[in-house]
mmCIF file of C-alpha atoms in Angstrom:
data_model
loop_
_atom_site.group_PDB
_atom_site.id
_atom_site.type_symbol
_atom_site.label_atom_id
_atom_site.label_comp_id
_atom_site.label_asym_id
_atom_site.label_seq_id
_atom_site.Cartn_x
_atom_site.Cartn_y
_atom_site.Cartn_z
ATOM 1 C CA ASP A 1203 87.718 121.477 90.961
ATOM 2 C CA ALA A 1204 90.502 123.229 93.168
ATOM 3 C CA GLY A 1205 92.201 120.021 94.200
ATOM 4 C CA VAL A 1206 92.930 119.063 97.560
ATOM 5 C CA ILE A 1207 93.340 122.219 99.794
ATOM 6 C CA GLN A 1208 95.581 122.327 103.011
ATOM 7 C CA SER A 1209 95.924 125.325 105.438
ATOM 8 C CA PRO A 1210 97.985 126.810 106.593
ATOM 9 C CA ARG A 1211 100.868 126.935 104.088
ATOM 10 C CA HIS A 1212 103.241 127.865 106.450
ATOM 11 C CA GLU A 1213 103.262 127.618 110.348
ATOM 12 C CA VAL A 1214 105.862 128.786 112.845
ATOM 13 C CA THR A 1215 105.232 128.116 116.326
ATOM 14 C CA GLU A 1216 106.997 127.530 119.804
ATOM 15 C CA MET A 1217 107.622 124.262 121.158
ATOM 16 C CA GLY A 1218 104.807 123.064 123.423
ATOM 17 C CA GLN A 1219 102.273 124.852 121.477
ATOM 18 C CA GLU A 1220 99.167 123.051 119.839
ATOM 19 C CA VAL A 1221 99.275 122.947 116.124
ATOM 20 C CA THR A 1222 96.313 122.110 113.839
ATOM 21 C CA LEU A 1223 96.598 121.392 110.156
ATOM 22 C CA ARG A 1224 93.687 121.293 108.019
ATOM 23 C CA CYS A 1225 92.666 119.534 104.863
ATOM 24 C CA LYS A 1226 89.721 119.789 102.226
ATOM 25 C CA PRO A 1227 89.744 116.637 99.926
ATOM 26 C CA ILE A 1228 88.493 116.674 96.414
ATOM 27 C CA SER A 1229 84.860 116.495 96.310
ATOM 28 C CA GLY A 1230 83.862 112.660 95.982
ATOM 29 C CA HIS A 1231 87.014 111.274 97.066
ATOM 30 C CA ASN A 1232 86.392 108.668 99.593
ATOM 31 C CA SER A 1233 89.807 108.438 101.027
ATOM 32 C CA LEU A 1234 92.106 110.661 102.780
ATOM 33 C CA PHE A 1235 95.802 110.448 103.765
ATOM 34 C CA TRP A 1236 98.005 112.362 105.917
ATOM 35 C CA TYR A 1237 101.725 112.073 105.265
ATOM 36 C CA ARG A 1238 104.949 113.853 106.738
ATOM 37 C CA GLN A 1239 107.912 114.651 104.787
ATOM 38 C CA THR A 1240 111.349 115.083 106.280
ATOM 39 C CA MET A 1241 114.797 114.917 104.800
ATOM 40 C CA MET A 1242 115.770 112.012 107.222
ATOM 41 C CA ARG A 1243 112.803 109.597 106.640
ATOM 42 C CA GLY A 1244 111.451 110.926 103.241
ATOM 43 C CA LEU A 1245 107.524 110.709 102.887
ATOM 44 C CA GLU A 1246 105.912 108.908 105.835
ATOM 45 C CA LEU A 1247 102.384 107.947 105.848
ATOM 46 C CA LEU A 1248 100.772 108.922 109.253
ATOM 47 C CA ILE A 1249 97.025 108.049 108.740
ATOM 48 C CA TYR A 1250 94.561 107.068 106.479
ATOM 49 C CA PHE A 1251 90.665 107.363 106.475
ATOM 50 C CA ASN A 1252 88.209 105.541 104.263
ATOM 51 C CA ASN A 1253 84.609 107.008 104.305
ATOM 52 C CA ASN A 1254 85.776 109.331 107.048
ATOM 53 C CA VAL A 1255 86.752 106.092 109.368
ATOM 54 C CA PRO A 1256 90.352 105.953 110.372
ATOM 55 C CA ILE A 1257 91.739 102.678 108.820
ATOM 56 C CA ASP A 1258 95.353 102.623 109.234
ATOM 57 C CA ASP A 1259 97.182 104.775 112.035
ATOM 58 C CA SER A 1260 100.170 103.027 112.540
ATOM 59 C CA GLY A 1261 102.167 105.652 111.055
ATOM 60 C CA MET A 1262 101.221 108.459 113.605
ATOM 61 C CA PRO A 1263 104.540 108.782 115.714
ATOM 62 C CA GLU A 1264 103.232 109.128 119.107
ATOM 63 C CA ASP A 1265 100.192 110.123 121.233
ATOM 64 C CA ARG A 1266 100.955 113.880 120.614
ATOM 65 C CA PHE A 1267 99.583 113.317 117.160
ATOM 66 C CA SER A 1268 95.717 112.945 116.463
ATOM 67 C CA ALA A 1269 93.834 113.326 113.122
ATOM 68 C CA LYS A 1270 90.054 113.568 112.753
ATOM 69 C CA MET A 1271 87.598 113.555 109.961
ATOM 70 C CA PRO A 1272 84.237 114.843 111.015
ATOM 71 C CA ASN A 1273 83.015 114.595 107.545
ATOM 72 C CA ALA A 1274 83.696 113.781 103.923
ATOM 73 C CA SER A 1275 84.904 117.316 103.017
ATOM 74 C CA PHE A 1276 87.280 118.185 106.100
ATOM 75 C CA SER A 1277 89.968 116.784 108.048
ATOM 76 C CA THR A 1278 92.658 117.724 110.799
ATOM 77 C CA LEU A 1279 95.723 116.726 111.858
ATOM 78 C CA LYS A 1280 96.633 118.033 115.530
ATOM 79 C CA ILE A 1281 99.908 118.110 117.476
ATOM 80 C CA GLN A 1282 100.003 118.804 121.066
ATOM 81 C CA PRO A 1283 102.167 119.620 122.305
ATOM 82 C CA SER A 1284 104.534 120.344 119.614
ATOM 83 C CA GLU A 1285 108.166 119.715 119.594
ATOM 84 C CA PRO A 1286 111.005 121.094 117.378
ATOM 85 C CA ARG A 1287 111.418 117.348 115.740
ATOM 86 C CA ASP A 1288 107.818 117.910 114.369
ATOM 87 C CA SER A 1289 109.215 120.496 112.246
ATOM 88 C CA ALA A 1290 108.412 118.929 108.741
ATOM 89 C CA VAL A 1291 106.291 119.430 105.715
ATOM 90 C CA TYR A 1292 102.918 117.700 106.107
ATOM 91 C CA PHE A 1293 100.901 116.484 103.260
ATOM 92 C CA CYS A 1294 97.140 115.658 102.719
ATOM 93 C CA ALA A 1295 96.032 113.424 99.795
ATOM 94 C CA SER A 1296 92.707 112.114 98.650
ATOM 95 C CA ARG A 1297 91.887 109.481 96.230
ATOM 96 C CA GLU A 1298 88.635 107.882 94.978
ATOM 97 C CA SER A 1299 89.964 104.805 93.528
ATOM 98 C CA GLY A 1300 93.193 104.960 91.832
ATOM 99 C CA GLU A 1301 95.721 107.986 91.618
ATOM 100 C CA LEU A 1302 96.348 109.722 94.994
ATOM 101 C CA PHE A 1303 95.921 113.564 94.420
ATOM 102 C CA PHE A 1304 98.167 115.476 96.989
ATOM 103 C CA GLY A 1305 97.673 119.063 98.369
ATOM 104 C CA GLU A 1306 100.404 121.444 98.441
ATOM 105 C CA GLY A 1307 101.582 120.771 101.816
ATOM 106 C CA SER A 1308 101.831 122.632 105.232
ATOM 107 C CA ARG A 1309 105.385 123.525 106.216
ATOM 108 C CA LEU A 1310 105.653 123.435 110.276
ATOM 109 C CA THR A 1311 108.480 124.909 111.923
ATOM 110 C CA VAL A 1312 108.515 124.471 115.836
ATOM 111 C CA LEU A 1313 111.247 126.635 117.412
ATOM 112 C CA ASP B 198 104.539 87.395 117.765
ATOM 113 C CA GLN B 199 104.388 88.081 113.902
ATOM 114 C CA GLN B 200 100.756 88.563 112.679
ATOM 115 C CA VAL B 201 101.883 88.705 109.074
ATOM 116 C CA LYS B 202 104.664 86.841 107.164
ATOM 117 C CA GLN B 203 106.147 87.449 103.878
ATOM 118 C CA ASN B 204 108.362 84.519 103.238
ATOM 119 C CA SER B 205 109.934 85.625 100.198
ATOM 120 C CA PRO B 206 112.590 88.383 101.114
ATOM 121 C CA SER B 207 113.226 88.949 97.224
ATOM 122 C CA LEU B 208 111.557 88.290 93.906
ATOM 123 C CA SER B 209 113.070 88.815 90.260
ATOM 124 C CA VAL B 210 110.609 88.850 87.332
ATOM 125 C CA GLN B 211 110.916 89.627 83.692
ATOM 126 C CA GLU B 212 109.081 92.878 82.401
ATOM 127 C CA GLY B 213 105.979 91.995 81.151
ATOM 128 C CA ARG B 214 105.347 88.719 83.099
ATOM 129 C CA ILE B 215 103.361 88.339 86.082
ATOM 130 C CA SER B 216 104.604 89.207 89.641
ATOM 131 C CA ILE B 217 103.134 87.363 92.536
ATOM 132 C CA LEU B 218 103.876 88.547 96.075
ATOM 133 C CA ASN B 219 102.466 86.296 98.921
ATOM 134 C CA CYS B 220 101.473 86.977 102.495
ATOM 135 C CA ASP B 221 100.481 84.763 105.220
ATOM 136 C CA TYR B 222 98.695 85.833 108.481
ATOM 137 C CA THR B 223 97.817 84.025 111.491
ATOM 138 C CA ASN B 224 94.588 85.721 113.137
ATOM 139 C CA SER B 225 91.430 84.678 111.417
ATOM 140 C CA MET B 226 89.699 87.676 112.754
ATOM 141 C CA PHE B 227 91.464 90.381 110.558
ATOM 142 C CA ASP B 228 88.702 91.724 108.333
ATOM 143 C CA TYR B 229 90.714 93.524 105.700
ATOM 144 C CA PHE B 230 94.426 93.927 104.757
ATOM 145 C CA LEU B 231 96.475 96.529 102.854
ATOM 146 C CA TRP B 232 99.379 96.428 100.567
ATOM 147 C CA TYR B 233 101.979 99.268 100.509
ATOM 148 C CA LYS B 234 104.788 99.837 98.074
ATOM 149 C CA LYS B 235 108.002 101.512 98.910
ATOM 150 C CA TYR B 236 110.706 102.787 96.853
ATOM 151 C CA PRO B 237 114.247 103.678 98.450
ATOM 152 C CA ALA B 238 114.466 106.792 100.529
ATOM 153 C CA GLU B 239 110.792 107.351 100.232
ATOM 154 C CA GLY B 240 107.874 106.442 102.690
ATOM 155 C CA PRO B 241 105.580 103.730 101.829
ATOM 156 C CA THR B 242 102.675 104.367 99.831
ATOM 157 C CA PHE B 243 99.063 102.693 99.965
ATOM 158 C CA LEU B 244 98.707 100.314 96.962
ATOM 159 C CA ILE B 245 95.472 98.236 97.211
ATOM 160 C CA SER B 246 93.498 96.770 100.061
ATOM 161 C CA ILE B 247 90.961 93.876 100.346
ATOM 162 C CA SER B 248 88.140 93.244 102.720
ATOM 163 C CA SER B 249 87.436 89.648 104.238
ATOM 164 C CA ILE B 250 84.268 89.909 102.546
ATOM 165 C CA LYS B 251 85.681 89.553 98.916
ATOM 166 C CA ASP B 252 88.088 87.116 97.725
ATOM 167 C CA LYS B 253 89.405 89.307 94.916
ATOM 168 C CA ASN B 254 90.148 93.061 94.578
ATOM 169 C CA GLU B 255 91.371 94.351 91.235
ATOM 170 C CA ASP B 256 92.817 98.013 90.620
ATOM 171 C CA GLY B 257 94.267 98.079 87.007
ATOM 172 C CA ARG B 258 97.340 96.068 86.612
ATOM 173 C CA PHE B 259 97.263 95.107 90.528
ATOM 174 C CA THR B 260 95.045 92.513 92.109
ATOM 175 C CA VAL B 261 94.790 90.987 95.447
ATOM 176 C CA PHE B 262 93.631 87.664 96.322
ATOM 177 C CA LEU B 263 92.326 86.501 99.621
ATOM 178 C CA ASN B 264 92.104 82.765 100.694
ATOM 179 C CA LYS B 265 90.611 82.909 104.130
ATOM 180 C CA SER B 266 90.695 79.072 104.653
ATOM 181 C CA ALA B 267 94.458 79.208 104.039
ATOM 182 C CA LYS B 268 95.042 82.668 105.856
ATOM 183 C CA HIS B 269 96.934 83.529 102.651
ATOM 184 C CA LEU B 270 96.732 86.740 100.472
ATOM 185 C CA SER B 271 98.665 87.357 97.449
ATOM 186 C CA LEU B 272 99.166 90.267 95.219
ATOM 187 C CA HIS B 273 99.595 89.992 91.352
ATOM 188 C CA ILE B 274 100.982 92.591 89.140
ATOM 189 C CA VAL B 275 100.292 91.929 85.484
ATOM 190 C CA PRO B 276 102.119 93.097 83.111
ATOM 191 C CA SER B 277 105.143 93.904 85.619
ATOM 192 C CA GLN B 278 106.866 97.006 84.467
ATOM 193 C CA PRO B 279 110.446 98.268 85.605
ATOM 194 C CA GLY B 280 108.575 100.969 87.745
ATOM 195 C CA ASP B 281 107.238 98.236 89.833
ATOM 196 C CA SER B 282 110.755 97.493 91.288
ATOM 197 C CA ALA B 283 110.258 98.397 95.092
ATOM 198 C CA VAL B 284 109.671 96.705 98.392
ATOM 199 C CA TYR B 285 106.052 95.644 98.805
ATOM 200 C CA PHE B 286 104.463 95.119 102.368
ATOM 201 C CA CYS B 287 101.199 93.472 103.341
ATOM 202 C CA ARG B 288 99.763 94.227 106.790
ATOM 203 C CA PRO B 289 96.425 93.542 108.622
ATOM 204 C CA PRO B 290 94.393 96.572 110.358
ATOM 205 C CA ILE B 291 94.991 98.328 113.593
ATOM 206 C CA GLN B 292 93.631 95.923 116.613
ATOM 207 C CA GLY B 293 92.346 98.227 119.512
ATOM 208 C CA ALA B 294 95.301 99.870 121.001
ATOM 209 C CA GLN B 295 97.770 97.254 119.686
ATOM 210 C CA LYS B 296 100.373 98.687 117.498
ATOM 211 C CA LEU B 297 101.132 96.257 114.738
ATOM 212 C CA VAL B 298 103.931 96.192 112.434
ATOM 213 C CA PHE B 299 104.288 95.435 108.889
ATOM 214 C CA GLY B 300 105.584 92.247 107.503
ATOM 215 C CA GLN B 301 109.230 92.055 106.240
ATOM 216 C CA GLY B 302 108.580 92.988 102.787
ATOM 217 C CA THR B 303 109.193 91.745 99.557
ATOM 218 C CA ARG B 304 111.960 93.400 97.316
ATOM 219 C CA LEU B 305 110.460 92.997 93.728
ATOM 220 C CA THR B 306 113.033 93.631 90.999
ATOM 221 C CA ILE B 307 111.645 93.794 87.449
ATOM 222 C CA ASN B 308 114.140 93.033 84.897
ATOM 223 C CA PRO B 309 114.231 94.654 81.332
#
């Protein structure tokens, strides 16, 4: 298995633009997590899906952020409009029951 | 209005023994709960959850018990290990548009 796959690996955009980050979890994993990592706040849980259903989105910082999981093999995290303070590395992770497997992250820079 | 309450801000346990962390809630309509673990300078990580249709959920060394009549849940860690030293939070699910907060958390320290 290729592991958790995230795209793009790097994204540089201008403030106000829409950003869409994508994640393909490990096949068979029924839980998917989106995290954001910054120097100031460390690793923050943004949202968590179980069987494609959003369970806990309390970490989503504000309405500009939205996440979807239309099927078991794909999820998106969208920021619209993006702001410079959204610059961070965004991680996707999946699990079946036990260890959490992380993707390699998407580094977002908003100018 | 705090919907979950962890009355013990800190707990110290000997390595190898059982750690029991408690959480009380007020809303009997909650249908599941989640426990998170947080190390210093890191974000909280999901640990274990329990649905209200069960009274127990076990995952390795971690077991969560739910007592619906008492509106009480507890997280048991056995055997406790030094790496379990962290702050533990319990929380209920999101209810509609309401943004819920974590409990105060319990700082667990495992002593060698």
